[in-house]
Short mmCIF file of the C-alpha atoms (twelve columns), coordinates in Angstrom:
data_MODEL
# 
_entry.id   MODEL 
# 
loop_
_atom_site.group_PDB 
_atom_site.id 
_atom_site.type_symbol 
_atom_site.label_atom_id 
_atom_site.label_alt_id 
_atom_site.label_comp_id 
_atom_site.label_asym_id 
_atom_site.label_seq_id 
_atom_site.Cartn_x 
_atom_site.Cartn_y 
_atom_site.Cartn_z 
_atom_site.pdbx_PDB_model_num 
ATOM 1   C CA . LEU A 1   95.583  121.696 77.141  1 
ATOM 2   C CA . ILE A 2   97.486  122.104 80.370  1 
ATOM 3   C CA . MET A 3   97.610  125.873 79.970  1 
ATOM 4   C CA . ARG A 4   93.851  125.928 79.398  1 
ATOM 5   C CA . PHE A 5   93.336  123.748 82.456  1 
ATOM 6   C CA . MET A 6   95.471  126.074 84.587  1 
ATOM 7   C CA . ALA A 7   93.527  129.059 83.276  1 
ATOM 8   C CA . GLY A 8   90.217  127.353 84.115  1 
ATOM 9   C CA . GLU A 9   89.225  127.101 80.448  1 
ATOM 10  C CA . SER A 10  87.745  124.179 78.547  1 
ATOM 11  C CA . GLN A 11  90.172  121.348 77.782  1 
ATOM 12  C CA . GLY A 12  88.246  119.938 74.842  1 
ATOM 13  C CA . GLY A 13  86.611  117.086 76.783  1 
ATOM 14  C CA . VAL A 14  89.713  115.985 78.680  1 
ATOM 15  C CA . GLU A 15  88.894  115.578 82.377  1 
ATOM 16  C CA . PHE A 16  92.195  116.467 83.999  1 
ATOM 17  C CA . ASP A 17  90.800  116.350 87.526  1 
ATOM 18  C CA . SER A 18  89.781  112.723 87.044  1 
ATOM 19  C CA . LEU A 19  93.133  111.860 85.453  1 
ATOM 20  C CA . LEU A 20  95.017  113.508 88.306  1 
ATOM 21  C CA . ARG A 21  93.035  111.578 90.916  1 
ATOM 22  C CA . ALA A 22  93.636  108.318 89.035  1 
ATOM 23  C CA . GLN A 23  97.360  109.100 88.912  1 
ATOM 24  C CA . GLU A 24  97.344  109.911 92.617  1 
ATOM 25  C CA . LEU A 25  95.725  106.562 93.411  1 
ATOM 26  C CA . VAL A 26  98.389  104.763 91.378  1 
ATOM 27  C CA . MET A 27  101.180 106.688 93.107  1 
ATOM 28  C CA . LEU A 28  99.625  106.131 96.526  1 
ATOM 29  C CA . PHE A 29  100.024 102.400 95.980  1 
ATOM 30  C CA . ALA A 30  103.530 102.822 94.568  1 
ATOM 31  C CA . HIS A 31  104.559 104.619 97.755  1 
ATOM 32  C CA . LEU A 32  102.784 102.048 99.940  1 
ATOM 33  C CA . ASP A 33  104.520 99.188  98.109  1 
ATOM 34  C CA . ALA A 34  107.902 100.912 98.518  1 
ATOM 35  C CA . PHE A 35  107.264 101.553 102.211 1 
ATOM 36  C CA . ILE A 36  106.398 97.911  102.848 1 
ATOM 37  C CA . ALA A 37  109.451 96.759  100.872 1 
ATOM 38  C CA . ASP A 38  111.733 99.122  102.803 1 
ATOM 39  C CA . SER A 39  110.232 97.965  106.106 1 
ATOM 40  C CA . ILE A 40  110.895 94.331  105.222 1 
ATOM 41  C CA . LYS A 41  114.464 95.217  104.223 1 
ATOM 42  C CA . VAL A 42  115.055 96.928  107.568 1 
ATOM 43  C CA . MET A 43  113.691 93.943  109.493 1 
ATOM 44  C CA . CYS A 44  115.934 91.597  107.543 1 
ATOM 45  C CA . MET A 45  119.014 93.788  107.936 1 
ATOM 46  C CA . VAL A 46  118.492 93.959  111.697 1 
ATOM 47  C CA . GLU A 47  117.848 90.232  111.915 1 
ATOM 48  C CA . PRO A 48  119.259 88.379  108.865 1 
ATOM 49  C CA . LYS A 49  117.987 85.072  110.251 1 
ATOM 50  C CA . VAL A 50  114.581 86.201  108.991 1 
ATOM 51  C CA . LEU A 51  115.870 85.145  105.579 1 
ATOM 52  C CA . SER A 52  116.376 81.575  106.828 1 
ATOM 53  C CA . CYS A 53  113.957 79.470  104.868 1 
ATOM 54  C CA . LYS A 54  113.819 76.510  102.513 1 
ATOM 55  C CA . LYS A 55  114.789 78.609  99.487  1 
ATOM 56  C CA . THR A 56  117.965 77.770  97.635  1 
ATOM 57  C CA . ILE A 57  120.582 79.828  95.869  1 
ATOM 58  C CA . SER A 58  122.944 78.619  93.205  1 
ATOM 59  C CA . TRP A 59  126.632 77.966  93.673  1 
ATOM 60  C CA . GLU A 60  127.171 80.601  91.002  1 
ATOM 61  C CA . GLU A 61  125.438 83.228  93.152  1 
ATOM 62  C CA . VAL A 62  127.578 82.270  96.139  1 
ATOM 63  C CA . VAL A 63  130.821 82.345  94.155  1 
ATOM 64  C CA . ASN A 64  129.947 85.639  92.444  1 
ATOM 65  C CA . ALA A 65  129.127 87.401  95.714  1 
ATOM 66  C CA . SER A 66  132.109 89.489  96.810  1 
ATOM 67  C CA . ASP A 67  131.464 88.756  100.492 1 
ATOM 68  C CA . ARG A 68  128.800 87.612  102.961 1 
ATOM 69  C CA . GLU A 69  127.227 91.071  103.000 1 
ATOM 70  C CA . ALA A 70  126.813 91.059  99.206  1 
ATOM 71  C CA . LEU A 71  125.321 87.565  99.369  1 
ATOM 72  C CA . LEU A 72  122.802 88.636  102.039 1 
ATOM 73  C CA . THR A 73  121.950 91.787  100.073 1 
ATOM 74  C CA . GLY A 74  121.220 89.698  96.973  1 
ATOM 75  C CA . MET A 75  119.072 87.312  98.982  1 
ATOM 76  C CA . LEU A 76  117.223 90.230  100.550 1 
ATOM 77  C CA . GLU A 77  116.539 91.865  97.194  1 
ATOM 78  C CA . LYS A 78  115.154 88.604  95.814  1 
ATOM 79  C CA . TYR A 79  113.056 88.053  98.952  1 
ATOM 80  C CA . VAL A 80  111.487 91.518  98.797  1 
ATOM 81  C CA . TYR A 81  110.970 91.287  95.028  1 
ATOM 82  C CA . GLU A 82  109.073 88.007  95.358  1 
ATOM 83  C CA . LEU A 83  106.909 89.380  98.171  1 
ATOM 84  C CA . GLY A 84  106.084 92.396  96.013  1 
ATOM 85  C CA . TRP A 85  104.096 90.177  93.651  1 
ATOM 86  C CA . LYS A 86  101.634 89.281  96.403  1 
ATOM 87  C CA . THR A 87  98.478  91.272  96.946  1 
ATOM 88  C CA . LEU A 88  98.529  93.860  99.704  1 
ATOM 89  C CA . LYS A 89  96.294  91.607  101.801 1 
ATOM 90  C CA . ASP A 90  98.697  88.674  101.357 1 
ATOM 91  C CA . ARG A 91  101.748 90.833  102.162 1 
ATOM 92  C CA . VAL A 92  100.150 92.120  105.359 1 
ATOM 93  C CA . SER A 93  99.145  88.580  106.314 1 
ATOM 94  C CA . TYR A 94  102.699 87.418  105.580 1 
ATOM 95  C CA . LEU A 95  104.175 90.180  107.757 1 
ATOM 96  C CA . GLU A 96  101.961 89.040  110.604 1 
ATOM 97  C CA . SER A 97  102.495 85.289  110.215 1 
ATOM 98  C CA . SER A 98  106.137 85.114  109.134 1 
ATOM 99  C CA . HIS A 99  107.604 88.194  110.794 1 
ATOM 100 C CA . GLY A 100 105.450 88.173  113.916 1 
ATOM 101 C CA . LEU A 101 104.083 91.678  113.464 1 
ATOM 102 C CA . SER A 102 100.902 92.487  115.374 1 
ATOM 103 C CA . LEU A 103 99.255  95.158  113.277 1 
ATOM 104 C CA . ARG A 104 96.272  97.170  114.508 1 
ATOM 105 C CA . THR A 105 94.893  98.116  111.093 1 
ATOM 106 C CA . PRO A 106 91.218  97.069  111.077 1 
ATOM 107 C CA . ALA A 107 90.260  94.265  108.701 1 
ATOM 108 C CA . ALA A 108 87.638  96.500  107.067 1 
ATOM 109 C CA . GLU A 109 90.326  99.052  106.161 1 
ATOM 110 C CA . LEU A 110 92.530  96.322  104.696 1 
ATOM 111 C CA . GLU A 111 89.555  95.123  102.640 1 
ATOM 112 C CA . ASP A 112 89.000  98.677  101.358 1 
ATOM 113 C CA . LEU A 113 92.683  98.884  100.426 1 
ATOM 114 C CA . GLU A 114 92.438  95.517  98.689  1 
ATOM 115 C CA . GLU A 115 89.555  96.803  96.552  1 
ATOM 116 C CA . ALA A 116 91.502  99.984  95.807  1 
ATOM 117 C CA . GLU A 117 94.498  97.868  94.794  1 
ATOM 118 C CA . LYS A 118 92.276  96.142  92.226  1 
ATOM 119 C CA . LEU A 119 91.254  99.565  90.939  1 
ATOM 120 C CA . ARG A 120 94.934  100.504 90.763  1 
ATOM 121 C CA . HIS A 121 95.537  97.434  88.582  1 
ATOM 122 C CA . LEU A 122 92.624  98.431  86.349  1 
ATOM 123 C CA . LEU A 123 94.008  101.958 85.984  1 
ATOM 124 C CA . ILE A 124 97.501  100.711 85.155  1 
ATOM 125 C CA . HIS A 125 96.674  97.755  82.934  1 
ATOM 126 C CA . ASN A 126 93.428  98.827  81.286  1 
ATOM 127 C CA . GLY A 127 93.441  102.609 81.440  1 
ATOM 128 C CA . GLY A 128 90.657  102.571 84.042  1 
ATOM 129 C CA . ARG A 129 88.266  100.892 81.623  1 
ATOM 130 C CA . VAL A 130 86.214  98.134  83.279  1 
ATOM 131 C CA . SER A 131 87.147  94.662  82.056  1 
ATOM 132 C CA . GLN A 132 85.376  91.376  82.638  1 
ATOM 133 C CA . GLU A 133 88.282  90.281  84.817  1 
ATOM 134 C CA . TYR A 134 87.827  93.365  87.011  1 
ATOM 135 C CA . LEU A 135 84.111  92.635  87.366  1 
ATOM 136 C CA . ASP A 136 84.857  89.001  88.232  1 
ATOM 137 C CA . ARG A 137 87.530  89.908  90.811  1 
ATOM 138 C CA . THR A 138 85.566  92.673  92.510  1 
ATOM 139 C CA . GLY A 139 81.984  91.522  92.120  1 
ATOM 140 C CA . ARG A 140 81.045  95.159  91.519  1 
ATOM 141 C CA . THR A 141 77.611  95.747  90.042  1 
ATOM 142 C CA . ASP A 142 77.722  99.549  90.058  1 
ATOM 143 C CA . VAL A 143 79.962  99.698  86.976  1 
ATOM 144 C CA . ARG A 144 79.567  98.169  83.529  1 
ATOM 145 C CA . LEU A 145 81.936  96.628  81.026  1 
ATOM 146 C CA . ASP A 146 84.075  99.217  79.157  1 
ATOM 147 C CA . GLN A 147 83.040  102.048 81.484  1 
ATOM 148 C CA . ILE A 148 85.848  104.293 82.714  1 
ATOM 149 C CA . VAL A 149 85.831  104.088 86.510  1 
ATOM 150 C CA . PRO A 150 86.040  107.569 87.981  1 
ATOM 151 C CA . VAL A 151 88.236  108.172 91.028  1 
ATOM 152 C CA . GLU A 152 86.289  110.548 93.229  1 
ATOM 153 C CA . GLU A 153 88.024  112.948 95.619  1 
ATOM 154 C CA . GLY A 154 86.124  111.640 98.653  1 
ATOM 155 C CA . TYR A 155 87.162  108.074 97.850  1 
ATOM 156 C CA . LEU A 156 90.767  109.138 97.357  1 
ATOM 157 C CA . SER A 157 90.771  111.111 100.597 1 
ATOM 158 C CA . GLY A 158 89.605  108.032 102.495 1 
ATOM 159 C CA . LEU A 159 92.317  105.928 100.844 1 
ATOM 160 C CA . ARG A 160 94.982  108.433 101.850 1 
ATOM 161 C CA . ASP A 161 93.899  108.088 105.465 1 
ATOM 162 C CA . LYS A 162 93.855  104.292 105.303 1 
ATOM 163 C CA . VAL A 163 97.298  104.102 103.700 1 
ATOM 164 C CA . ARG A 164 98.661  106.581 106.251 1 
ATOM 165 C CA . PHE A 165 97.227  104.476 109.091 1 
ATOM 166 C CA . LEU A 166 98.629  101.207 107.707 1 
ATOM 167 C CA . CYS A 167 102.082 102.727 107.148 1 
ATOM 168 C CA . GLY A 168 102.056 104.249 110.631 1 
ATOM 169 C CA . ASP A 169 100.985 100.912 112.052 1 
ATOM 170 C CA . ILE A 170 103.814 99.063  110.297 1 
ATOM 171 C CA . PHE A 171 106.323 101.765 111.283 1 
ATOM 172 C CA . VAL A 172 105.428 101.599 114.969 1 
ATOM 173 C CA . VAL A 173 105.591 97.795  115.084 1 
ATOM 174 C CA . VAL A 174 108.835 97.534  113.069 1 
ATOM 175 C CA . SER A 175 110.474 100.282 115.135 1 
ATOM 176 C CA . LYS A 176 110.112 98.340  118.390 1 
# 
């Protein structure tokens, strides 16, 4: 199939272009998630007091840590891991409220990214096939239950720009 695709021949009904765009959307969010996680790690390494909060760690974790640095690294990994379960919107809001970042990314762009994140979840967890949960979470009326949601190039191009802007925004603010 891949050889036929590369040669411009029929692939027997398989739409590789659509699959590639869906994969790109998924990877775009993987890279965005990693960038945000790395940015949080850098902020915490520069200022470990950021990790000061009401969370607790066990005596076992303290005793098993080889030194203070190892203990802080473990705390940091847990902190970033827990933040990674939040939606993009909630992570950005958390960066602003808890870390004092003043991001310039327009709210409308964050909303577009939030909708794209829901599509990413649909692609990953349901193969891109519309579920009732997806309809309930998005309120979309332009797609129907069990339909495969196509990822159009124009849509993907816009997402690339929005992700690039958000990452640049975070980078500039964190770098200060």
